[in-house]
XYZ file of C-alpha atoms in Angstrom:
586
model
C -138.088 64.800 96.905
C -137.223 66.243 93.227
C -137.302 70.182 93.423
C -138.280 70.180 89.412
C -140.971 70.916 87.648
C -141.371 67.779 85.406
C -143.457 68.218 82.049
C -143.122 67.043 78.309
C -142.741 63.520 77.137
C -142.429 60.457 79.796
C -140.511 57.458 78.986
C -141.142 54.494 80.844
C -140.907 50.316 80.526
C -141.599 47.783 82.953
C -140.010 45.147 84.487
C -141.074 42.530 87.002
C -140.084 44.874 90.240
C -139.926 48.019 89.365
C -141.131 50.833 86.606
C -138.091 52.692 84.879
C -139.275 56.235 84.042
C -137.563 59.013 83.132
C -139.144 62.906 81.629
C -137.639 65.113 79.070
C -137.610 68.039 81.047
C -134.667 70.455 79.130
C -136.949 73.303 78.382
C -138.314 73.830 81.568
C -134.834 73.302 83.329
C -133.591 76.323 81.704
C -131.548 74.494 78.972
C -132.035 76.177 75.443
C -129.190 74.730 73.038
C -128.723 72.562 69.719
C -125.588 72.183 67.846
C -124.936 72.941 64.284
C -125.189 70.335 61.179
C -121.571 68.235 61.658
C -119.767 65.917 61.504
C -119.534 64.183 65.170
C -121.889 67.422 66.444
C -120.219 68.695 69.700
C -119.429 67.406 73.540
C -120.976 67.276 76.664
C -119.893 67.381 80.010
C -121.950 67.087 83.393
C -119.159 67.417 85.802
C -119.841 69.700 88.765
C -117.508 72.979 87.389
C -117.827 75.442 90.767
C -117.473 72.797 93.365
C -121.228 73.357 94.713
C -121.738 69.481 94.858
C -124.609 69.884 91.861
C -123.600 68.429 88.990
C -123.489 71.353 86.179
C -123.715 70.563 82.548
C -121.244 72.296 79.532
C -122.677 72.261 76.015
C -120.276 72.339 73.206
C -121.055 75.020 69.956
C -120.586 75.467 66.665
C -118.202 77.921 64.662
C -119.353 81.591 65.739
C -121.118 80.567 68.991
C -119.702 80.697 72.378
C -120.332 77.816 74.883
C -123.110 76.877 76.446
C -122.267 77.034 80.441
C -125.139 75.899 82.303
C -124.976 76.133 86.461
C -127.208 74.193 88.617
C -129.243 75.924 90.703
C -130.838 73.595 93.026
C -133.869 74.323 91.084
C -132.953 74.248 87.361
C -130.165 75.834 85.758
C -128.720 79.157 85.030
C -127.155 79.876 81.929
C -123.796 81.643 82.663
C -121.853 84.537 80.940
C -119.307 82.451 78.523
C -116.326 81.976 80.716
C -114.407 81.498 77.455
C -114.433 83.305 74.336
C -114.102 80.009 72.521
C -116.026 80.691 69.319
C -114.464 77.299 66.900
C -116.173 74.306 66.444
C -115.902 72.685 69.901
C -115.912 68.728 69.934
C -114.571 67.702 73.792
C -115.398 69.973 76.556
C -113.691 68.548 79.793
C -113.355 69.811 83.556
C -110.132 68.806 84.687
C -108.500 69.440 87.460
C -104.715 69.574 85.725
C -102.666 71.143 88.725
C -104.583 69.243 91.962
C -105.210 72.673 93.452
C -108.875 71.685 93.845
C -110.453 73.491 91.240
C -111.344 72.869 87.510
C -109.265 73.759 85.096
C -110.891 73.530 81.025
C -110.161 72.077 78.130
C -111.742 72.050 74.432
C -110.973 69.752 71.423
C -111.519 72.041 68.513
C -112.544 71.362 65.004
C -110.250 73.170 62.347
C -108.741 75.580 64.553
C -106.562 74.841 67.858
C -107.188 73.092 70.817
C -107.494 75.241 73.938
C -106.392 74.807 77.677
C -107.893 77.062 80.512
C -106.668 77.555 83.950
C -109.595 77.929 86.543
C -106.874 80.893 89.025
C -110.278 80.915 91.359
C -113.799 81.811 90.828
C -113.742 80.100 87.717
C -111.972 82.748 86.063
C -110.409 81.111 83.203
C -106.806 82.597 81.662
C -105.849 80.577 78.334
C -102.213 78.958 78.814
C -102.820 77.250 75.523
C -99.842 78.296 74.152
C -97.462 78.529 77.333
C -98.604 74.698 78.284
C -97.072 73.068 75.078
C -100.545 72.379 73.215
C -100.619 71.606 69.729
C -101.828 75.077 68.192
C -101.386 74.306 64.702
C -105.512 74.028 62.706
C -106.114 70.579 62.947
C -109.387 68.156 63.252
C -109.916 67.182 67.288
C -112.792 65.140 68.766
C -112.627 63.023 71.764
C -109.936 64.050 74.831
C -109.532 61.344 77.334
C -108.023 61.861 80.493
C -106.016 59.522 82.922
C -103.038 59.335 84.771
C -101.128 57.297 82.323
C -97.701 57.028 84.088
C -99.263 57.444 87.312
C -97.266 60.446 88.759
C -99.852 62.082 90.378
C -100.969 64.055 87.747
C -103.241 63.899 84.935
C -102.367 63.537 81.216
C -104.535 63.702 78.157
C -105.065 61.550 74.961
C -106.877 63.514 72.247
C -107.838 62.198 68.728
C -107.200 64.109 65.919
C -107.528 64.262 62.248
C -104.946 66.485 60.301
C -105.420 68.549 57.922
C -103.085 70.118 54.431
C -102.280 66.335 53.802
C -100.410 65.282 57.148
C -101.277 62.076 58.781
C -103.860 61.472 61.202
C -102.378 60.878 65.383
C -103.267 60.443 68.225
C -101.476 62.898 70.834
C -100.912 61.767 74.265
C -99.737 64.679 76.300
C -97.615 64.210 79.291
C -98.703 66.408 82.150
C -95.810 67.747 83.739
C -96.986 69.083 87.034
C -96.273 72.456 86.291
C -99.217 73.362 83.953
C -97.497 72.379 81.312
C -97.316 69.209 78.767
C -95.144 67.238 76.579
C -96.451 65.525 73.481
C -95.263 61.961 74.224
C -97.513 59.925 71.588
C -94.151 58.781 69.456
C -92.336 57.262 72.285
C -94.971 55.627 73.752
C -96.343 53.959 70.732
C -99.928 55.556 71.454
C -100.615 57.546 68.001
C -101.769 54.756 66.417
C -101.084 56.485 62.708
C -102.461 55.723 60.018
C -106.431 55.562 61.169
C -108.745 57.666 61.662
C -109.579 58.014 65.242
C -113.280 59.148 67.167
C -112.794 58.855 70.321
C -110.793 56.681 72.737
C -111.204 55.514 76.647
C -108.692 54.938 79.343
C -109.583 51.466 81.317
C -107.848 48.783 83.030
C -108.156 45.895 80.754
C -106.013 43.688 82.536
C -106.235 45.000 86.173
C -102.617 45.825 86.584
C -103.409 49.949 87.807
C -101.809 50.554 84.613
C -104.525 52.350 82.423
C -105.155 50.875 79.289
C -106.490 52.530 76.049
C -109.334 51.529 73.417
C -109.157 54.006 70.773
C -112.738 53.907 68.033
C -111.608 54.647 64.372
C -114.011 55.977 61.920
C -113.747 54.630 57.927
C -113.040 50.933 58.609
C -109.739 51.733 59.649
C -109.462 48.967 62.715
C -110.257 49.853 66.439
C -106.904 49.424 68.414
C -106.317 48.390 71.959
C -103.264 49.883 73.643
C -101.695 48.021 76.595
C -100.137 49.695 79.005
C -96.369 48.185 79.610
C -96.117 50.134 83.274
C -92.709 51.526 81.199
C -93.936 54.699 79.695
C -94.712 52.604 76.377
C -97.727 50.659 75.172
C -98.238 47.962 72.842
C -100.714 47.009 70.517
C -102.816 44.170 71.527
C -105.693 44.648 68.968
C -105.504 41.562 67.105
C -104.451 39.166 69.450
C -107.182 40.482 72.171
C -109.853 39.762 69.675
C -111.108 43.376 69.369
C -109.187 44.861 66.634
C -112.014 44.460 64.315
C -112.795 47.180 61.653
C -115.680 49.649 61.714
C -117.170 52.647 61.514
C -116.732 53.441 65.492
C -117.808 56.380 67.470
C -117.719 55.970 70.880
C -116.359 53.249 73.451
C -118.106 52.842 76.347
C -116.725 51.230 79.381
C -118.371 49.598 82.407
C -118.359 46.160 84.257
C -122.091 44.978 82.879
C -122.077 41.740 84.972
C -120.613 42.463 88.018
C -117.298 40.162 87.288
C -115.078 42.743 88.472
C -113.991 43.135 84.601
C -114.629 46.001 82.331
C -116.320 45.367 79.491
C -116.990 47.734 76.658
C -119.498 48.979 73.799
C -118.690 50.888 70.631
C -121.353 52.552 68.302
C -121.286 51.518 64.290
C -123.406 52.211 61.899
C -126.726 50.197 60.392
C -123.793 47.422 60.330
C -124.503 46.838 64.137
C -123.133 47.828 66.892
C -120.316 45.926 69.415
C -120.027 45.085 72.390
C -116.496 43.446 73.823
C -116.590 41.403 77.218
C -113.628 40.744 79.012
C -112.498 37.167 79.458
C -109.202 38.056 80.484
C -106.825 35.235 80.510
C -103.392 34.405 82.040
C -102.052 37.437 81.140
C -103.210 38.585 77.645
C -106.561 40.204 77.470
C -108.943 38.600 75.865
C -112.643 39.872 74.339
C -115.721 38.465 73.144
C -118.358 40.614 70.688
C -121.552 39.818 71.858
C -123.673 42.786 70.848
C -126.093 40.854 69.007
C -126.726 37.856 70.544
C -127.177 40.436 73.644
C -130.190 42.544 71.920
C -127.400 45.404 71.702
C -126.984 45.129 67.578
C -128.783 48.862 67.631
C -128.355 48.854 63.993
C -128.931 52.357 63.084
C -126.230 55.416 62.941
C -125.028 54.960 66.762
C -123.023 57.430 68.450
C -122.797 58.572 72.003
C -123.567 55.173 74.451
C -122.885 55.613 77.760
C -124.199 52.486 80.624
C -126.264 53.495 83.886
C -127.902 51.694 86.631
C -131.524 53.879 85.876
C -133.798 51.628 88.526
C -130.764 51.005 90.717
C -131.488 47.257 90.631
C -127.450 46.964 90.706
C -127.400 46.310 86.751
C -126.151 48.836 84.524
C -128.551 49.550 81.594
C -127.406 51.257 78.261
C -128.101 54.603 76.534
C -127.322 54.840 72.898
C -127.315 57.903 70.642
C -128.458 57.607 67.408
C -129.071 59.751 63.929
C -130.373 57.505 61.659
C -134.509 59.524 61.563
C -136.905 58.951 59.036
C -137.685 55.197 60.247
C -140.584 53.194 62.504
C -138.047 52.973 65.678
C -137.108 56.026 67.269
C -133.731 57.501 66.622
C -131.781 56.610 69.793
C -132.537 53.149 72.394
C -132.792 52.750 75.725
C -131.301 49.335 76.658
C -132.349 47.452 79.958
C -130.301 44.862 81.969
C -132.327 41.575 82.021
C -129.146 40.199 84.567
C -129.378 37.345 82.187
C -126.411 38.462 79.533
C -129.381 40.178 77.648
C -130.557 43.595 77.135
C -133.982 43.970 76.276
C -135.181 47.621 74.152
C -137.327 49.767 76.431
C -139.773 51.428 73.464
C -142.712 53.427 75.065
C -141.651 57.100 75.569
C -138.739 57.092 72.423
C -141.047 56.683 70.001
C -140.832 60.396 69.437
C -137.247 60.534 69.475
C -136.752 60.685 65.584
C -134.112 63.796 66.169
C -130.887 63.623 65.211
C -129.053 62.796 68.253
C -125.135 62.444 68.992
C -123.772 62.331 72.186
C -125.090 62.067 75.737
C -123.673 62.468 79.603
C -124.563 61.131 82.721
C -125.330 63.052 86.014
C -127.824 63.282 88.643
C -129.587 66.819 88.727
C -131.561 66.665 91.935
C -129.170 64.637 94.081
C -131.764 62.132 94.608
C -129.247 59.012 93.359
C -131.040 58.334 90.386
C -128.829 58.917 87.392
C -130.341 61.306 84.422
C -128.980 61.755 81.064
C -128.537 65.130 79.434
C -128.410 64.564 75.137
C -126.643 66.511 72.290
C -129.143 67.171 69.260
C -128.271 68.797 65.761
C -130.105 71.583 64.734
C -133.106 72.091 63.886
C -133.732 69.906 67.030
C -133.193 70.920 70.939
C -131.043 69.237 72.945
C -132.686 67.075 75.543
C -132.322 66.705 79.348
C -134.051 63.442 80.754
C -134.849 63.274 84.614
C -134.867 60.317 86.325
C -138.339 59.772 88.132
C -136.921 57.304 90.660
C -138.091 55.484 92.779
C -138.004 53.094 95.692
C -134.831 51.629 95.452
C -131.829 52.303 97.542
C -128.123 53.918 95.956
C -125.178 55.225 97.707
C -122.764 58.388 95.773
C -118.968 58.622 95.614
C -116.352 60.898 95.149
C -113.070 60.441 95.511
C -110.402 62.863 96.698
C -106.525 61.468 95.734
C -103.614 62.662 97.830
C -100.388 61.367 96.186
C -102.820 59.886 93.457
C -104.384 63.022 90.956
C -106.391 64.738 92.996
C -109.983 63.848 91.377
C -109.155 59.844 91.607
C -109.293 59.288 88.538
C -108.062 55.557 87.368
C -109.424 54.350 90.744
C -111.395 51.022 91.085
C -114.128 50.880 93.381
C -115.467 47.829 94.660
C -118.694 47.430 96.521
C -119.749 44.131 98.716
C -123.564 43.848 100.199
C -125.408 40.326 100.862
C -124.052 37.950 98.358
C -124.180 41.177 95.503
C -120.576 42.900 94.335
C -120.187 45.769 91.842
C -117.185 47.590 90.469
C -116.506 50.574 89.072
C -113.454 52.246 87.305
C -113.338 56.045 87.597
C -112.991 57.847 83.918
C -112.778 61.724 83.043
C -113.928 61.498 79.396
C -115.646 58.383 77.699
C -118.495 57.972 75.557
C -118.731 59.928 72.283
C -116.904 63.031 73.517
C -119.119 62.563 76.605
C -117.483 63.877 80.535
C -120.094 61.751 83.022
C -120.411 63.372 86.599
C -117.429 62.595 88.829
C -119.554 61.335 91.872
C -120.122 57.405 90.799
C -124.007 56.483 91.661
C -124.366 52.949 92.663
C -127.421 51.522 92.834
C -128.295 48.214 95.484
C -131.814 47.335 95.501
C -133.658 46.738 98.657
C -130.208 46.540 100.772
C -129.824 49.235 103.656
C -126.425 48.301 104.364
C -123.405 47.916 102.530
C -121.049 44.922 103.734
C -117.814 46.928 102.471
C -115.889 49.325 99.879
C -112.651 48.935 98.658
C -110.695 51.478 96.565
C -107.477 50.655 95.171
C -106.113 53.886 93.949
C -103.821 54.505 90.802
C -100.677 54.637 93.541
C -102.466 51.255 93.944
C -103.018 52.175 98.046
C -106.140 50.880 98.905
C -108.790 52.366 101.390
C -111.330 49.956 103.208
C -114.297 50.736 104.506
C -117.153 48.591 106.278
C -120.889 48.837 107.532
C -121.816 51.951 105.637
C -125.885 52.891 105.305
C -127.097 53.240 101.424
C -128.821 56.513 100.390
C -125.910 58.489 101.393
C -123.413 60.005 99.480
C -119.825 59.611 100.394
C -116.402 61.627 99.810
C -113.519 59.300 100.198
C -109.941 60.896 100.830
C -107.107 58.627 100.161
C -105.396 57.186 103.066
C -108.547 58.013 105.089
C -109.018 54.645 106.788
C -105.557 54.145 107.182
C -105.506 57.204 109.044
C -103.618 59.184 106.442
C -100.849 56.286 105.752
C -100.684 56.037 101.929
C -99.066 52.586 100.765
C -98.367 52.850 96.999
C -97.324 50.203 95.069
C -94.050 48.746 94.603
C -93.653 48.812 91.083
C -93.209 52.428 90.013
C -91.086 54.962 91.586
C -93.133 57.993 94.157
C -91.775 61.562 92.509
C -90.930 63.998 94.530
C -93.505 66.059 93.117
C -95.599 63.670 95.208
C -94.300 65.115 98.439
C -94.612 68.246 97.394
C -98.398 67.275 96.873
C -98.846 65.688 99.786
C -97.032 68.905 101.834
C -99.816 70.908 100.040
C -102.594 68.414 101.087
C -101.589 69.502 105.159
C -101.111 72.861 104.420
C -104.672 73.799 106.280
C -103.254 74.128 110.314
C -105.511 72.643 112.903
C -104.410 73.005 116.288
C -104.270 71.307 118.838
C -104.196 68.041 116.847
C -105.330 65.895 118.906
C -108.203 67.822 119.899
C -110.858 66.977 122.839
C -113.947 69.802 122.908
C -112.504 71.942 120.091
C -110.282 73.093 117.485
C -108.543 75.731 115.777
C -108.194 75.786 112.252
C -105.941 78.463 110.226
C -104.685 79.269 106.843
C -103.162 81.622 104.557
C -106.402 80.818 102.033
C -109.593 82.660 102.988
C -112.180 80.598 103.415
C -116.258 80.839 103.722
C -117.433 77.046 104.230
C -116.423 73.365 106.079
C -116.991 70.410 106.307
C -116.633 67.807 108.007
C -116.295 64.198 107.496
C -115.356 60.450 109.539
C -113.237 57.861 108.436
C -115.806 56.234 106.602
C -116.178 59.485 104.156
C -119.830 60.535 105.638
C -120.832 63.847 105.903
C -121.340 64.960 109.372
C -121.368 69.030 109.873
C -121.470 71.618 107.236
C -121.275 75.106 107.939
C -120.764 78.438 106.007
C -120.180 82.274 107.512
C -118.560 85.478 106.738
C -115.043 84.783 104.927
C -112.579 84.020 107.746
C -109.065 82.784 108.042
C -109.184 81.238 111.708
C -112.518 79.698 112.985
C -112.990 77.406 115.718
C -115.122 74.337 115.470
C -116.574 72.391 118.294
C -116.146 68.883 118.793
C -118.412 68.022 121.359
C -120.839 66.245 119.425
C -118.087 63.845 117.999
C -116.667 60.404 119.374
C -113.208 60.246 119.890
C -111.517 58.949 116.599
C -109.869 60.234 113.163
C -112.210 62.715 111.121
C -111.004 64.495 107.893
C -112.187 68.908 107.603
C -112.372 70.313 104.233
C -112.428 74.133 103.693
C -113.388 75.981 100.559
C -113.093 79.271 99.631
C -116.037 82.135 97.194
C -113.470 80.732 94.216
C -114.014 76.755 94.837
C -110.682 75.809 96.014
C -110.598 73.484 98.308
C -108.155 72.213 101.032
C -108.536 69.069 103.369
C -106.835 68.417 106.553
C -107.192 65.164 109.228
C -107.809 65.654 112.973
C -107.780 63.225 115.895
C -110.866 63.594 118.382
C -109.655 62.160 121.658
């Protein structure tokens, strides 16, 4: 049941089982924002900021405005007092979670001026470290920030394209994360600056399915679109030409996402009235290989494209595809909503966009109502609002994950997910910026038709541990901890060396005491780190008590409702740190 108020504009197209439908709904939500005339216009992010489990959305300004922090209620949103004073022009907004302390720390690409780095200290108060965490500070030109564990130490580092200015050359920079809140500009040693372009925007993925992640970087002005492949060495090498993707354009966004269900991800980049591409992956002994099939699969767009991002919107278990566009003043509405046919074709869903003639630039995806049907909130220029579109459902079934990493980064990022029901299998790869400056919600929604039972999920994490997990009902949402079906034994892979920060991390993971452990009609838990709210979940990452109460440091929690076995309790705190602990229930 949607708690919203839906009104406006509804968009909907038919297929043969089932309507897809969504309502532009922004207004009434509480949303009022547009970004100035510019180049690119500004990010979006619709990652879940206070740790609420709503998905929140973060609207990037223009020079002299601060941003737009938007908090979901439950029942719309609630526009918050900036938490930064941020008053550039903001391209990438991004949540990140940079220490794994379990809160969000913030970042913002900035145009002409310096990029800035927040740490979330608790109750999202955010203190600038910008200049004590080794950041760039110079004025130059940033856009798109990707994040991803690139040398997979645990903790997460941080591509961002840029565009110099006064003359200097245009980079990448790939900043190391050093675990200590503070970074190390490594894009010269690891051959990821790619100079002499003009970068967008860029995406982490596993091209090649080796855990190392990959990049695919979109540059602007014809300048050749460059695939980096990871060499599991700290280094990459360039693999644009001889991948078949290296092809020159004027890019905006790459999009990333496993379209038919090969276990492969595939990707789309925006263009302008030249067409549109999109890359599949035949990946072959070795060297990854791509196809551009973006015409022949209805996907040519063939206006101004920028922000694309893919979604399952009827949860028929095909991901469909939401482009941005700017190109107004023509019969077909500005931006497209592309269905799966299942068939290696898209076909263009047109009642309900034919008033979409605004100029449109980037989008994110989320789900509002946490009803598993994935909505799409959209950047417009000024004079135009920006849009938020609900998803009107319906019958079909979904399941939602998030993932929790223990020696991986803590917000799984770089994970693949793999999903087995009937003779059907999906896969996902976990990303923390994509799109056109675009941050989609962290919980993946996965949509399986009329099944009411999923066979199995695998997740191989970026230590490249993997977690198994069988029999699981669909319209649930799950929180998977690493190591939680191996009863908190974490088996990384052989070919990179564990840190020692990782023990450090994993100390901090078991710093919540539960006592006794095992336990038989209840337990004790106790820690140094207030805390107003549990909960607690089995093996199989369900949801099974939540409870909140006057702040406390020692509570005790029966257990007489459980069946003996290995459950995992999570505690949070009034600042949205969180801490997670396993138990045995004899």
């Amino acid at each position: 049941m949607k708690a919203f108020l839906i009104i406006i504009l509804t968009i909907s197209a038919f297929n043969i089982n089932a309507q897809i439908a969504f309502t532009e709904n922004a207004s009434a939500l509480g949303i009022n924002h547009q970004y100035e005339l510019h180049t690119g216009g500004g990010g979006i992010s619709f990652v879940d900021f206070n740790n609420d489990g709503l998905d929140d959305l973060t609207m990037a300004t223009g020079k002299d405005e601060t941003i737009h922090f938007y908090q979901n209620t439950g029942a719309g949103f609630q526009k918050l007092i900036p938490l930064v004073d941020h008053t550039g022009r903001a391209k990438q907004v991004s949540w990140v979670d940079i220490d794994n302390d379990g809160d969000k720390d913030f970042f913002i690409a900035t145009y002409d001026g310096s990029d800035k780095l927040y740490e979330n200290v608790g109750g999202l108060e955010l203190i600038d470290i910008s200049f004590q965490s080794g950041m760039w500070l110079d004025p130059q030109r940033s856009f798109g920030a990707s994040w991803a564990d690139y040398n997979r130490d645990g903790f997460l580092d941080v591509l961002v394209a840029t565009r110099m200015i006064n003359g200097q050359a245009n980079v990448n920079r790939l900043y190391r994360n050093n675990g200590n809140n503070t970074f190390t500009e490594v894009g010269q040693q690891t051959d990821a600056r790619d100079p002499g372009r003009t970068p967008f925007c860029s995406a982490f993925f596993d091209a090649n399915k080796d855990n190392w992640p990959d990049i695919y970087i979109a540059n602007d002005k014809n300048s050749r679109n460059t695939l980096l492949i990871n060499d599991g060495d700290g280094t990459y090498t360039d693999m644009s030409d001889i991948s078949g993707c290296g092809i020159e354009m004027d890019a905006m966004c790459v999009a990333v996402a496993d379209y038919d269900n090969n276990g492969w991800s595939d990707f789309y980049v925006s263009n302008t009235s030249a067409g549109n591409k999109f890359f599949i992956n035949n990946y072959d002994q070795g060297n990854p290989q791509f196809d551009e099939i973006a015409e022949a699969a209805g996907l040519g767009f063939f206006g101004t494209g920028w922000g694309s991002n893919f979604l399952d919107a009827d949860n028929n278990g095909l991901l469909d595809l939401y482009v941005s566009g700017s190109q107004i003043g023509f019969d077909k509405p500005t931006s497209l909503f592309y269905e799966n046919l299942g068939n290696d074709s898209f076909a263009i869903v047109h009642e309900g966009f034919k008033k979409d003639t605004v100029y449109s630039v980037n989008n994110a995806i989320g789900d509002i109502n946490n009803d598993g049907y994935a909505d799409i909130a959209v950047i417009n220029l000024a004079p135009s609002k920006s849009f938020v579109y609900i998803n009107d459902g319906g019958n079909r079934n979904w399941l939602k994950i998030s993932l929790e990493g223990v020696i991986s980064n803590r917000e799984g990022v770089g994970s693949w997910i793999d999903i087995f029901y009937g003779n059907q299998y999906q896969s996902r790869y976990t990303h923390s910026g994509i799109a056109f400056m675009a941050q989609n919600s962290e919980r993946e929604i996965i949509g399986v038709d009329s099944f009411s039972i999923i066979d199995s999920i695998s997740i191989k994490w970026s230590t490249g541990h993997i977690d198994k997990y069988y029999n699981l009902p669909t319209n649930e949402s799950y929180h998977f901890i690493e190591g939680q079906s191996t009863y908190g034994q974490i088996e990384v892979d052989p070919d990179f060396e564990q840190l020692l920060t990782h023990l450090d991390k994993e100390k901090a993971f078991h710093s919540l005491s539960l006592y006794p452990n095992p336990a038989n009609h209840s337990i004790h838990l106790q820690t140094e780190m207030p805390f107003e709210s549990l909960e607690l979940f089995n093996v199989v990452g369900k949801s099974l008590l939540k409870d909140t109460f006057s702040v406390t440091q020692a509570i005790d929690v029966s257990l007489n409702d459980l069946e003996a076995g290995v459950y995992f309790i999570q505690i949070r705190n009034n600042e949205g740190s969180i801490r997670t602990s396993k138990f045995i229930k004899e």
